[in-house]
Amino acid sequence: MDRHHHGYTWLGSGFDLHRDGPRREVHPEFRASPLPPLEVAQWLLKPEHFVRGTWTDPGEAAGWYGTQVRAHTNAFTDRHERDVVEQRLAAVRARLTDGQDVVGGWWLTGQRFLSVCLVACSPHRLRGDLPCPQILS
């Protein structure tokens, strides 16, 4: 498969993020845990069912990312983040075209946390040793 990006999301209790054991590749629960890994590229080590979508077109991937983020903007706890979200989303396509990951994380009302990531694959620019999850499964 040509260079592409996989999309990942996680929405849950911010308290769960402090359980960093399952977020580390060496932890026995790592592959089964829905928590975002501490190293973004390590999403690629998790089973394919965590992949929310796969795109070769940067515009389509950026559109998906924007949809995920905008669905929660009103719940952002940081007013500044709400005010600048469109500016940040405008830069996503260029980053994807350059083969970069796009990583977003926001605190939401109710002590929740939203993580939305697009992870480059085939190969990952910094971790070319990581396999594509669609080949692993």
Short mmCIF file of N, CA, C and O in Angstrom, two decimals:
data_model
loop_
_atom_site.label_atom_id
_atom_site.label_comp_id
_atom_site.label_asym_id
_atom_site.label_seq_id
_atom_site.Cartn_x
_atom_site.Cartn_y
_atom_site.Cartn_z
N MET A 1 0.85 -1.18 0.00
CA MET A 1 0.00 0.00 0.00
C MET A 1 0.89 1.24 0.00
O MET A 1 1.91 1.29 0.67
N ASP A 2 0.52 2.26 -0.76
CA ASP A 2 1.25 3.52 -0.80
C ASP A 2 1.17 4.22 0.54
O ASP A 2 0.40 3.84 1.42
N ARG A 3 1.94 5.30 0.65
CA ARG A 3 1.90 6.09 1.88
C ARG A 3 0.46 6.48 2.19
O ARG A 3 -0.29 6.91 1.31
N HIS A 4 0.11 6.33 3.45
CA HIS A 4 -1.27 6.61 3.87
C HIS A 4 -1.25 7.01 5.34
O HIS A 4 -0.21 6.97 6.00
N HIS A 5 -2.41 7.40 5.83
CA HIS A 5 -2.58 7.76 7.25
C HIS A 5 -3.73 6.95 7.82
O HIS A 5 -4.75 6.76 7.15
N HIS A 6 -3.55 6.50 9.04
CA HIS A 6 -4.61 5.83 9.78
C HIS A 6 -5.15 6.81 10.82
O HIS A 6 -4.38 7.53 11.46
N GLY A 7 -6.46 6.81 11.01
CA GLY A 7 -7.09 7.67 11.99
C GLY A 7 -7.42 6.91 13.26
O GLY A 7 -7.88 5.76 13.20
N TYR A 8 -7.19 7.56 14.39
CA TYR A 8 -7.47 6.96 15.70
C TYR A 8 -8.15 8.01 16.58
O TYR A 8 -7.79 9.19 16.54
N THR A 9 -9.09 7.57 17.38
CA THR A 9 -9.72 8.47 18.34
C THR A 9 -9.83 7.76 19.69
O THR A 9 -9.90 6.53 19.76
N TRP A 10 -9.84 8.56 20.71
CA TRP A 10 -10.14 8.06 22.05
C TRP A 10 -10.83 9.19 22.80
O TRP A 10 -10.40 10.34 22.76
N LEU A 11 -11.92 8.85 23.46
CA LEU A 11 -12.66 9.79 24.31
C LEU A 11 -12.95 9.06 25.60
O LEU A 11 -13.57 7.99 25.60
N GLY A 12 -12.45 9.62 26.70
CA GLY A 12 -12.67 8.95 27.97
C GLY A 12 -12.29 9.83 29.14
O GLY A 12 -12.00 11.02 28.98
N SER A 13 -12.30 9.24 30.29
CA SER A 13 -11.96 9.95 31.52
C SER A 13 -10.50 10.38 31.48
O SER A 13 -9.61 9.58 31.20
N GLY A 14 -10.29 11.64 31.79
CA GLY A 14 -8.92 12.13 31.87
C GLY A 14 -8.10 11.38 32.91
O GLY A 14 -6.87 11.29 32.78
N PHE A 15 -8.76 10.84 33.91
CA PHE A 15 -8.05 10.08 34.94
C PHE A 15 -7.39 8.83 34.35
O PHE A 15 -6.35 8.40 34.83
N ASP A 16 -8.01 8.25 33.32
CA ASP A 16 -7.44 7.06 32.69
C ASP A 16 -6.09 7.34 32.03
O ASP A 16 -5.25 6.44 31.92
N LEU A 17 -5.90 8.57 31.57
CA LEU A 17 -4.62 8.91 30.94
C LEU A 17 -3.45 8.82 31.92
O LEU A 17 -2.32 8.62 31.52
N HIS A 18 -3.74 8.96 33.20
CA HIS A 18 -2.69 8.88 34.21
C HIS A 18 -2.23 7.44 34.44
O HIS A 18 -1.20 7.22 35.04
N ARG A 19 -3.01 6.49 33.94
CA ARG A 19 -2.60 5.08 34.00
C ARG A 19 -1.67 4.84 32.82
O ARG A 19 -2.07 4.29 31.81
N ASP A 20 -0.43 5.26 32.93
CA ASP A 20 0.43 5.19 31.76
C ASP A 20 0.99 3.81 31.49
O ASP A 20 1.55 3.58 30.42
N GLY A 21 0.82 2.86 32.39
CA GLY A 21 1.29 1.50 32.13
C GLY A 21 0.75 0.94 30.83
O GLY A 21 1.52 0.59 29.92
N PRO A 22 -0.59 0.88 30.67
CA PRO A 22 -1.15 0.33 29.42
C PRO A 22 -0.86 1.19 28.19
O PRO A 22 -1.13 0.78 27.07
N ARG A 23 -0.31 2.37 28.38
CA ARG A 23 0.03 3.25 27.26
C ARG A 23 1.46 3.01 26.77
O ARG A 23 1.90 3.61 25.80
N ARG A 24 2.18 2.11 27.45
CA ARG A 24 3.56 1.78 27.09
C ARG A 24 3.61 0.44 26.35
O ARG A 24 2.98 -0.53 26.77
N GLU A 25 4.39 0.41 25.30
CA GLU A 25 4.48 -0.79 24.45
C GLU A 25 4.87 -2.04 25.22
O GLU A 25 4.44 -3.14 24.89
N VAL A 26 5.66 -1.91 26.26
CA VAL A 26 6.14 -3.08 27.00
C VAL A 26 5.09 -3.64 27.97
O VAL A 26 5.28 -4.74 28.50
N HIS A 27 4.03 -2.92 28.21
CA HIS A 27 3.00 -3.36 29.17
C HIS A 27 2.16 -4.48 28.56
O HIS A 27 1.80 -4.42 27.38
N PRO A 28 1.80 -5.50 29.35
CA PRO A 28 1.01 -6.62 28.80
C PRO A 28 -0.37 -6.22 28.27
O PRO A 28 -0.92 -6.90 27.40
N GLU A 29 -0.93 -5.12 28.76
CA GLU A 29 -2.26 -4.68 28.30
C GLU A 29 -2.19 -3.72 27.11
O GLU A 29 -3.23 -3.29 26.61
N PHE A 30 -0.97 -3.38 26.66
CA PHE A 30 -0.82 -2.34 25.64
C PHE A 30 -1.67 -2.59 24.39
O PHE A 30 -2.44 -1.73 23.98
N ARG A 31 -1.54 -3.74 23.78
CA ARG A 31 -2.24 -3.99 22.50
C ARG A 31 -3.75 -3.96 22.66
O ARG A 31 -4.46 -3.51 21.77
N ALA A 32 -4.27 -4.39 23.80
CA ALA A 32 -5.73 -4.44 24.00
C ALA A 32 -6.30 -3.14 24.52
O ALA A 32 -7.51 -2.91 24.42
N SER A 33 -5.47 -2.27 25.03
CA SER A 33 -5.95 -1.04 25.65
C SER A 33 -6.35 -0.01 24.60
O SER A 33 -5.59 0.28 23.68
N PRO A 34 -7.53 0.62 24.76
CA PRO A 34 -7.94 1.67 23.84
C PRO A 34 -7.27 3.02 24.12
O PRO A 34 -7.40 3.96 23.34
N LEU A 35 -6.54 3.10 25.25
CA LEU A 35 -5.87 4.36 25.60
C LEU A 35 -4.83 4.73 24.54
O LEU A 35 -4.15 3.85 23.99
N PRO A 36 -4.67 6.03 24.27
CA PRO A 36 -3.64 6.44 23.32
C PRO A 36 -2.25 6.08 23.85
O PRO A 36 -1.97 6.28 25.02
N PRO A 37 -1.39 5.55 22.99
CA PRO A 37 -0.03 5.23 23.44
C PRO A 37 0.75 6.51 23.74
O PRO A 37 0.43 7.59 23.22
N LEU A 38 1.77 6.38 24.57
CA LEU A 38 2.59 7.54 24.91
C LEU A 38 3.36 8.05 23.69
O LEU A 38 3.60 9.23 23.56
N GLU A 39 3.74 7.15 22.80
CA GLU A 39 4.39 7.52 21.55
C GLU A 39 3.36 7.34 20.43
O GLU A 39 2.88 6.23 20.20
N VAL A 40 3.03 8.42 19.76
CA VAL A 40 1.93 8.41 18.78
C VAL A 40 2.11 7.32 17.73
O VAL A 40 1.15 6.62 17.38
N ALA A 41 3.31 7.13 17.22
CA ALA A 41 3.54 6.14 16.17
C ALA A 41 3.18 4.73 16.63
O ALA A 41 2.87 3.86 15.81
N GLN A 42 3.17 4.50 17.94
CA GLN A 42 2.87 3.16 18.44
C GLN A 42 1.40 2.77 18.30
O GLN A 42 1.05 1.62 18.53
N TRP A 43 0.55 3.70 17.86
CA TRP A 43 -0.81 3.28 17.48
C TRP A 43 -0.69 2.18 16.44
O TRP A 43 -1.54 1.28 16.37
N LEU A 44 0.33 2.23 15.59
CA LEU A 44 0.50 1.26 14.52
C LEU A 44 0.72 -0.16 15.04
O LEU A 44 0.54 -1.12 14.29
N LEU A 45 1.10 -0.30 16.30
CA LEU A 45 1.31 -1.62 16.90
C LEU A 45 0.03 -2.24 17.45
O LEU A 45 0.02 -3.41 17.82
N LYS A 46 -1.02 -1.46 17.50
CA LYS A 46 -2.28 -1.96 18.05
C LYS A 46 -3.09 -2.66 16.96
O LYS A 46 -2.87 -2.43 15.77
N PRO A 47 -4.02 -3.52 17.34
CA PRO A 47 -4.82 -4.25 16.34
C PRO A 47 -5.62 -3.31 15.43
O PRO A 47 -5.95 -2.18 15.81
N GLU A 48 -5.90 -3.80 14.26
CA GLU A 48 -6.58 -3.01 13.23
C GLU A 48 -7.94 -2.47 13.69
O GLU A 48 -8.38 -1.42 13.21
N HIS A 49 -8.62 -3.13 14.63
CA HIS A 49 -9.95 -2.65 15.03
C HIS A 49 -9.90 -1.27 15.70
O HIS A 49 -10.93 -0.61 15.83
N PHE A 50 -8.72 -0.80 16.08
CA PHE A 50 -8.61 0.55 16.63
C PHE A 50 -8.55 1.61 15.52
O PHE A 50 -8.73 2.79 15.79
N VAL A 51 -8.29 1.20 14.30
CA VAL A 51 -8.21 2.13 13.18
C VAL A 51 -9.62 2.59 12.82
O VAL A 51 -10.50 1.78 12.54
N ARG A 52 -9.84 3.90 12.83
CA ARG A 52 -11.16 4.48 12.51
C ARG A 52 -11.31 4.79 11.03
O ARG A 52 -12.40 5.05 10.55
N GLY A 53 -10.21 4.77 10.31
CA GLY A 53 -10.24 5.01 8.87
C GLY A 53 -8.82 5.05 8.35
O GLY A 53 -7.87 5.25 9.10
N THR A 54 -8.68 4.84 7.05
CA THR A 54 -7.38 4.87 6.38
C THR A 54 -7.53 5.67 5.10
O THR A 54 -8.49 5.44 4.34
N TRP A 55 -6.60 6.59 4.87
CA TRP A 55 -6.69 7.48 3.72
C TRP A 55 -5.35 7.62 3.03
O TRP A 55 -4.32 7.78 3.69
N THR A 56 -5.36 7.59 1.71
CA THR A 56 -4.18 7.94 0.92
C THR A 56 -4.27 9.40 0.50
O THR A 56 -3.25 10.01 0.20
N ASP A 57 -5.47 9.96 0.48
CA ASP A 57 -5.68 11.35 0.09
C ASP A 57 -5.63 12.26 1.32
O ASP A 57 -6.48 12.13 2.22
N PRO A 58 -4.66 13.17 1.39
CA PRO A 58 -4.55 14.06 2.55
C PRO A 58 -5.80 14.91 2.79
O PRO A 58 -6.15 15.18 3.94
N GLY A 59 -6.48 15.32 1.73
CA GLY A 59 -7.69 16.12 1.89
C GLY A 59 -8.80 15.36 2.58
O GLY A 59 -9.50 15.90 3.44
N GLU A 60 -8.97 14.10 2.21
CA GLU A 60 -10.00 13.26 2.85
C GLU A 60 -9.66 13.01 4.31
O GLU A 60 -10.53 13.05 5.19
N ALA A 61 -8.38 12.73 4.58
CA ALA A 61 -7.96 12.50 5.97
C ALA A 61 -8.16 13.76 6.80
O ALA A 61 -8.65 13.70 7.93
N ALA A 62 -7.81 14.92 6.24
CA ALA A 62 -7.99 16.18 6.96
C ALA A 62 -9.47 16.44 7.22
O ALA A 62 -9.84 16.94 8.29
N GLY A 63 -10.32 16.10 6.27
CA GLY A 63 -11.77 16.25 6.47
C GLY A 63 -12.28 15.40 7.61
O GLY A 63 -13.07 15.86 8.45
N TRP A 64 -11.83 14.16 7.68
CA TRP A 64 -12.22 13.27 8.79
C TRP A 64 -11.75 13.86 10.12
O TRP A 64 -12.52 13.91 11.08
N TYR A 65 -10.50 14.30 10.16
CA TYR A 65 -9.95 14.87 11.39
C TYR A 65 -10.79 16.06 11.85
O TYR A 65 -11.17 16.15 13.02
N GLY A 66 -11.08 16.95 10.93
CA GLY A 66 -11.88 18.12 11.27
C GLY A 66 -13.26 17.76 11.79
O GLY A 66 -13.75 18.37 12.76
N THR A 67 -13.88 16.77 11.20
CA THR A 67 -15.20 16.32 11.65
C THR A 67 -15.14 15.81 13.08
O THR A 67 -16.02 16.12 13.90
N GLN A 68 -14.11 15.02 13.39
CA GLN A 68 -13.97 14.47 14.75
C GLN A 68 -13.79 15.59 15.77
O GLN A 68 -14.40 15.57 16.84
N VAL A 69 -12.96 16.56 15.44
CA VAL A 69 -12.67 17.64 16.38
C VAL A 69 -13.88 18.56 16.54
O VAL A 69 -14.28 18.90 17.66
N ARG A 70 -14.47 18.97 15.43
CA ARG A 70 -15.60 19.91 15.50
C ARG A 70 -16.78 19.33 16.27
O ARG A 70 -17.55 20.07 16.87
N ALA A 71 -16.94 18.03 16.27
CA ALA A 71 -18.05 17.40 16.99
C ALA A 71 -17.96 17.65 18.50
O ALA A 71 -18.96 17.51 19.20
N HIS A 72 -16.78 18.03 18.98
CA HIS A 72 -16.58 18.21 20.42
C HIS A 72 -16.16 19.62 20.82
O HIS A 72 -15.95 19.88 22.01
N THR A 73 -16.04 20.51 19.86
CA THR A 73 -15.52 21.86 20.14
C THR A 73 -16.28 22.57 21.25
O THR A 73 -15.67 23.22 22.10
N ASN A 74 -17.58 22.45 21.27
CA ASN A 74 -18.37 23.14 22.30
C ASN A 74 -18.09 22.63 23.71
O ASN A 74 -18.39 23.32 24.68
N ALA A 75 -17.50 21.45 23.82
CA ALA A 75 -17.19 20.88 25.13
C ALA A 75 -15.75 21.16 25.57
O ALA A 75 -15.37 20.79 26.68
N PHE A 76 -14.94 21.82 24.72
CA PHE A 76 -13.57 22.15 25.12
C PHE A 76 -13.61 23.00 26.39
O PHE A 76 -14.38 23.95 26.48
N THR A 77 -12.78 22.66 27.35
CA THR A 77 -12.75 23.44 28.59
C THR A 77 -11.94 24.72 28.44
O THR A 77 -12.14 25.66 29.20
N ASP A 78 -11.04 24.76 27.48
CA ASP A 78 -10.18 25.92 27.27
C ASP A 78 -10.79 26.80 26.18
O ASP A 78 -10.85 26.41 25.02
N ARG A 79 -11.21 27.98 26.56
CA ARG A 79 -11.85 28.90 25.60
C ARG A 79 -10.92 29.23 24.44
O ARG A 79 -11.33 29.32 23.30
N HIS A 80 -9.64 29.42 24.74
CA HIS A 80 -8.67 29.72 23.69
C HIS A 80 -8.65 28.60 22.64
O HIS A 80 -8.58 28.87 21.44
N GLU A 81 -8.69 27.36 23.09
CA GLU A 81 -8.71 26.24 22.14
C GLU A 81 -9.94 26.30 21.23
O GLU A 81 -9.84 26.00 20.05
N ARG A 82 -11.07 26.67 21.79
CA ARG A 82 -12.29 26.82 20.97
C ARG A 82 -12.10 27.93 19.94
O ARG A 82 -12.52 27.81 18.79
N ASP A 83 -11.44 29.02 20.36
CA ASP A 83 -11.25 30.17 19.48
C ASP A 83 -10.29 29.90 18.33
O ASP A 83 -10.42 30.49 17.26
N VAL A 84 -9.31 29.02 18.52
CA VAL A 84 -8.28 28.80 17.49
C VAL A 84 -8.42 27.48 16.75
O VAL A 84 -7.59 27.17 15.90
N VAL A 85 -9.47 26.73 17.03
CA VAL A 85 -9.58 25.39 16.44
C VAL A 85 -9.58 25.45 14.91
O VAL A 85 -8.94 24.63 14.26
N GLU A 86 -10.27 26.40 14.32
CA GLU A 86 -10.31 26.46 12.85
C GLU A 86 -8.94 26.78 12.26
O GLU A 86 -8.58 26.25 11.21
N GLN A 87 -8.18 27.63 12.93
CA GLN A 87 -6.81 27.92 12.47
C GLN A 87 -5.96 26.66 12.48
O GLN A 87 -5.21 26.40 11.56
N ARG A 88 -6.08 25.90 13.54
CA ARG A 88 -5.29 24.67 13.64
C ARG A 88 -5.73 23.63 12.62
O ARG A 88 -4.89 22.94 12.04
N LEU A 89 -7.02 23.54 12.39
CA LEU A 89 -7.51 22.58 11.40
C LEU A 89 -7.06 22.95 9.99
O LEU A 89 -6.86 22.07 9.15
N ALA A 90 -6.90 24.24 9.73
CA ALA A 90 -6.48 24.69 8.40
C ALA A 90 -5.09 24.18 8.04
O ALA A 90 -4.76 24.05 6.86
N ALA A 91 -4.26 23.86 9.01
CA ALA A 91 -2.89 23.40 8.76
C ALA A 91 -2.77 21.89 8.60
O ALA A 91 -1.71 21.39 8.20
N VAL A 92 -3.84 21.17 8.85
CA VAL A 92 -3.76 19.72 8.87
C VAL A 92 -3.39 19.13 7.51
O VAL A 92 -2.52 18.27 7.42
N ARG A 93 -4.03 19.57 6.46
CA ARG A 93 -3.78 18.98 5.14
C ARG A 93 -2.31 19.09 4.74
O ARG A 93 -1.72 18.14 4.22
N ALA A 94 -1.70 20.24 4.96
CA ALA A 94 -0.29 20.44 4.60
C ALA A 94 0.61 19.48 5.37
O ALA A 94 1.56 18.92 4.81
N ARG A 95 0.32 19.29 6.62
CA ARG A 95 1.12 18.36 7.43
C ARG A 95 0.99 16.93 6.92
O ARG A 95 1.97 16.19 6.85
N LEU A 96 -0.22 16.55 6.54
CA LEU A 96 -0.44 15.20 6.02
C LEU A 96 0.26 15.02 4.68
O LEU A 96 0.86 13.98 4.41
N THR A 97 0.19 16.04 3.83
CA THR A 97 0.84 15.98 2.52
C THR A 97 2.35 15.78 2.68
O THR A 97 2.99 15.11 1.87
N ASP A 98 2.89 16.33 3.75
CA ASP A 98 4.32 16.21 4.04
C ASP A 98 4.67 14.89 4.73
O ASP A 98 5.82 14.64 5.06
N GLY A 99 3.67 14.03 4.96
CA GLY A 99 3.92 12.73 5.59
C GLY A 99 4.02 12.77 7.09
O GLY A 99 4.47 11.82 7.71
N GLN A 100 3.59 13.87 7.69
CA GLN A 100 3.66 14.00 9.15
C GLN A 100 2.42 13.41 9.81
O GLN A 100 1.37 13.27 9.19
N ASP A 101 2.56 13.11 11.09
CA ASP A 101 1.41 12.76 11.92
C ASP A 101 0.69 14.04 12.28
O ASP A 101 1.30 15.11 12.33
N VAL A 102 -0.58 13.91 12.58
CA VAL A 102 -1.35 15.02 13.13
C VAL A 102 -1.95 14.51 14.43
O VAL A 102 -2.66 13.51 14.44
N VAL A 103 -1.64 15.21 15.52
CA VAL A 103 -2.03 14.76 16.85
C VAL A 103 -2.78 15.87 17.55
O VAL A 103 -2.31 17.01 17.60
N GLY A 104 -3.94 15.56 18.08
CA GLY A 104 -4.70 16.53 18.83
C GLY A 104 -5.22 15.92 20.12
O GLY A 104 -5.62 14.76 20.15
N GLY A 105 -5.20 16.72 21.17
CA GLY A 105 -5.74 16.28 22.44
C GLY A 105 -6.35 17.46 23.16
O GLY A 105 -5.74 18.53 23.23
N TRP A 106 -7.58 17.29 23.65
CA TRP A 106 -8.30 18.38 24.29
C TRP A 106 -9.02 17.90 25.54
O TRP A 106 -9.63 16.83 25.54
N TRP A 107 -8.94 18.72 26.58
CA TRP A 107 -9.75 18.48 27.77
C TRP A 107 -11.16 18.96 27.48
O TRP A 107 -11.36 20.04 26.94
N LEU A 108 -12.12 18.12 27.86
CA LEU A 108 -13.53 18.42 27.66
C LEU A 108 -14.22 18.54 29.02
O LEU A 108 -13.68 18.11 30.04
N THR A 109 -15.40 19.11 28.99
CA THR A 109 -16.18 19.20 30.22
C THR A 109 -16.37 17.80 30.80
O THR A 109 -16.32 16.80 30.09
N GLY A 110 -16.60 17.75 32.09
CA GLY A 110 -16.80 16.46 32.76
C GLY A 110 -15.51 15.69 32.97
O GLY A 110 -15.55 14.47 33.12
N GLN A 111 -14.38 16.39 32.96
CA GLN A 111 -13.07 15.77 33.17
C GLN A 111 -12.77 14.67 32.15
O GLN A 111 -12.11 13.68 32.44
N ARG A 112 -13.28 14.89 30.94
CA ARG A 112 -13.03 13.95 29.85
C ARG A 112 -11.89 14.47 28.98
O ARG A 112 -11.57 15.66 29.01
N PHE A 113 -11.30 13.57 28.22
CA PHE A 113 -10.22 13.94 27.31
C PHE A 113 -10.51 13.33 25.95
O PHE A 113 -10.93 12.18 25.85
N LEU A 114 -10.29 14.13 24.90
CA LEU A 114 -10.46 13.69 23.52
C LEU A 114 -9.10 13.64 22.84
O LEU A 114 -8.35 14.62 22.87
N SER A 115 -8.78 12.52 22.24
CA SER A 115 -7.57 12.36 21.45
C SER A 115 -7.98 12.01 20.03
O SER A 115 -8.76 11.07 19.82
N VAL A 116 -7.48 12.76 19.06
CA VAL A 116 -7.72 12.49 17.64
C VAL A 116 -6.36 12.51 16.95
O VAL A 116 -5.63 13.49 17.05
N CYS A 117 -6.03 11.43 16.28
CA CYS A 117 -4.72 11.31 15.65
C CYS A 117 -4.82 10.77 14.24
O CYS A 117 -5.64 9.89 13.97
N LEU A 118 -3.97 11.27 13.39
CA LEU A 118 -3.73 10.70 12.07
C LEU A 118 -2.25 10.30 12.06
O LEU A 118 -1.38 11.15 12.25
N VAL A 119 -2.00 9.01 11.88
CA VAL A 119 -0.64 8.49 11.99
C VAL A 119 -0.18 8.03 10.61
O VAL A 119 -0.84 7.22 9.97
N ALA A 120 0.96 8.57 10.17
CA ALA A 120 1.53 8.22 8.87
C ALA A 120 1.98 6.76 8.88
O ALA A 120 2.42 6.23 9.90
N CYS A 121 1.85 6.13 7.72
CA CYS A 121 2.19 4.72 7.62
C CYS A 121 2.76 4.41 6.24
O CYS A 121 2.46 5.10 5.26
N SER A 122 3.57 3.38 6.19
CA SER A 122 4.15 2.82 4.95
C SER A 122 5.12 3.75 4.25
O SER A 122 4.93 4.07 3.10
N PRO A 123 6.18 4.09 4.86
CA PRO A 123 6.54 3.89 6.26
C PRO A 123 6.26 5.13 7.08
O PRO A 123 6.05 6.21 6.53
N HIS A 124 6.30 4.97 8.40
CA HIS A 124 6.22 6.13 9.29
C HIS A 124 7.56 6.85 9.18
O HIS A 124 8.62 6.22 9.16
N ARG A 125 7.53 8.17 9.08
CA ARG A 125 8.77 8.91 8.78
C ARG A 125 9.82 8.84 9.88
O ARG A 125 11.00 8.98 9.61
N LEU A 126 9.41 8.63 11.13
CA LEU A 126 10.38 8.54 12.22
C LEU A 126 10.56 7.12 12.72
O LEU A 126 11.58 6.80 13.33
N ARG A 127 9.57 6.29 12.51
CA ARG A 127 9.61 4.91 13.00
C ARG A 127 9.30 3.96 11.85
O ARG A 127 8.29 3.26 11.84
N GLY A 128 10.18 3.95 10.86
CA GLY A 128 10.00 3.10 9.69
C GLY A 128 9.98 1.62 10.00
O GLY A 128 9.56 0.81 9.17
N ASP A 129 10.38 1.25 11.21
CA ASP A 129 10.38 -0.15 11.64
C ASP A 129 8.99 -0.64 12.04
O ASP A 129 8.78 -1.85 12.17
N LEU A 130 8.04 0.27 12.22
CA LEU A 130 6.72 -0.14 12.67
C LEU A 130 5.88 -0.61 11.47
O LEU A 130 5.80 0.07 10.46
N PRO A 131 5.24 -1.78 11.61
CA PRO A 131 4.44 -2.32 10.51
C PRO A 131 3.08 -1.65 10.40
O PRO A 131 2.59 -1.02 11.34
N CYS A 132 2.47 -1.80 9.25
CA CYS A 132 1.12 -1.31 9.04
C CYS A 132 0.15 -2.22 9.79
O CYS A 132 0.22 -3.44 9.66
N PRO A 133 -0.77 -1.66 10.57
CA PRO A 133 -1.72 -2.51 11.34
C PRO A 133 -2.64 -3.31 10.43
O PRO A 133 -3.15 -4.35 10.85
N GLN A 134 -2.84 -2.88 9.21
CA GLN A 134 -3.71 -3.62 8.31
C GLN A 134 -3.01 -4.87 7.78
O GLN A 134 -3.66 -5.78 7.32
N ILE A 135 -1.71 -4.90 7.88
CA ILE A 135 -0.95 -6.10 7.50
C ILE A 135 -0.82 -7.04 8.69
O ILE A 135 -0.81 -8.26 8.55
N LEU A 136 -0.74 -6.47 9.91
CA LEU A 136 -0.61 -7.27 11.13
C LEU A 136 -1.83 -8.13 11.42
O LEU A 136 -1.71 -9.24 11.91
N SER A 137 -2.99 -7.58 11.19
CA SER A 137 -4.23 -8.25 11.61
C SER A 137 -4.61 -9.38 10.71
O SER A 137 -4.21 -9.53 9.61
#
